[in-house]
XYZ file of C-alpha atoms in Angstrom:
118
model
C 0.089 -0.068 0.026
C 1.217 3.424 -0.913
C 2.176 5.760 2.095
C -0.118 8.400 0.683
C -3.066 6.174 1.170
C -2.321 4.929 4.610
C -1.473 8.453 5.863
C -4.727 9.677 4.157
C -6.744 6.968 5.931
C -5.213 7.812 9.261
C -5.601 11.724 8.889
C -9.227 11.281 7.782
C -10.028 9.367 10.753
C -8.157 11.535 13.227
C -9.795 14.474 11.679
C -13.256 13.140 12.733
C -14.675 12.109 9.252
C -17.078 9.287 10.027
C -17.431 7.807 6.704
C -14.066 6.861 4.943
C -14.200 4.599 1.777
C -11.243 3.081 0.110
C -10.309 0.466 -2.529
C -8.020 -2.484 -1.700
C -7.378 -5.980 -2.589
C -9.378 -8.476 -0.416
C -6.439 -9.577 1.455
C -5.655 -6.026 2.399
C -9.345 -5.106 4.061
C -8.296 -5.849 7.557
C -5.351 -3.525 7.325
C -7.050 -0.653 5.828
C -10.043 -0.940 8.127
C -7.494 -0.895 10.946
C -5.896 2.402 9.396
C -9.414 4.113 9.522
C -11.524 2.837 6.543
C -15.285 2.245 7.302
C -15.859 0.911 3.887
C -13.609 -1.154 1.381
C -14.316 -1.894 -2.213
C -12.531 -4.742 -3.963
C -9.985 -2.922 -6.247
C -9.581 -5.945 -8.569
C -13.404 -5.680 -9.854
C -13.467 -3.713 -13.374
C -12.824 -0.021 -13.056
C -15.924 0.654 -15.191
C -18.116 -0.243 -12.096
C -16.006 1.202 -9.434
C -18.095 4.429 -9.077
C -21.156 2.313 -8.664
C -19.749 0.056 -6.161
C -18.523 3.050 -4.087
C -21.970 4.561 -4.116
C -23.726 1.124 -3.206
C -21.311 1.299 -0.174
C -22.602 4.877 0.639
C -26.341 4.100 0.085
C -26.129 6.220 -3.141
C -25.116 9.399 -1.064
C -22.141 11.212 -3.000
C -19.448 12.446 -0.662
C -18.397 16.269 -0.890
C -14.693 15.378 -0.332
C -12.892 12.789 -2.372
C -9.264 12.225 -2.186
C -7.792 10.071 -4.941
C -4.285 9.082 -3.455
C -3.451 7.091 -6.776
C -4.699 9.750 -9.194
C -4.161 7.908 -12.561
C -6.698 8.360 -15.098
C -8.335 5.014 -14.378
C -9.045 6.189 -10.737
C -9.667 9.910 -11.420
C -12.694 9.034 -13.501
C -14.844 7.174 -11.014
C -13.639 9.346 -8.120
C -15.118 12.384 -10.223
C -18.237 10.394 -10.900
C -18.902 10.041 -7.255
C -18.000 13.540 -6.080
C -21.173 15.326 -5.103
C -22.430 18.552 -6.726
C -20.385 21.507 -5.152
C -17.817 18.927 -3.937
C -14.104 18.856 -4.183
C -11.834 16.029 -5.660
C -8.366 16.170 -4.629
C -5.551 14.464 -6.495
C -2.009 13.809 -6.144
C -1.185 13.829 -9.911
C -2.254 16.517 -12.374
C -6.124 16.075 -13.366
C -7.213 14.349 -16.313
C -10.986 14.491 -15.795
C -13.168 16.943 -17.843
C -14.346 19.801 -15.683
C -15.320 22.015 -18.567
C -19.038 21.185 -18.163
C -19.113 22.206 -14.506
C -20.828 25.541 -13.779
C -23.235 27.166 -11.306
C -23.826 26.557 -7.589
C -23.460 22.856 -8.171
C -19.832 23.199 -9.589
C -17.560 20.566 -8.612
C -13.791 21.386 -8.226
C -10.582 19.595 -8.612
C -7.361 20.353 -6.664
C -4.027 18.931 -7.179
C -2.345 18.795 -3.915
C 1.299 18.080 -2.829
C 3.027 17.481 0.419
C 6.520 16.452 1.095
C 8.817 15.790 4.036
C 11.782 17.408 2.374
């Protein structure tokens, strides 16, 4: 597991978030739950269904804050799809999602974040 993901899970839990969803291989489910995840989705399932599986875990309630620690194109698309209107998607790599259709009060935002211990 990437250090970014482990840190994000722990920081989210310590910050008081009550619902924390992540993806992982089934053998890692106990580990990510011990780090703070409240819901875990099998990442080995096809990515085309990832957003739907995440929303099922959340009873079809879209989160207002989504942090994609991997941030590859294959993970950004479902992360963007589950982000609520007016919500924020934070990425560790430059965005590849199309935000051109976002407008008005329900406009979602994408932020490329960076942190370093050096």
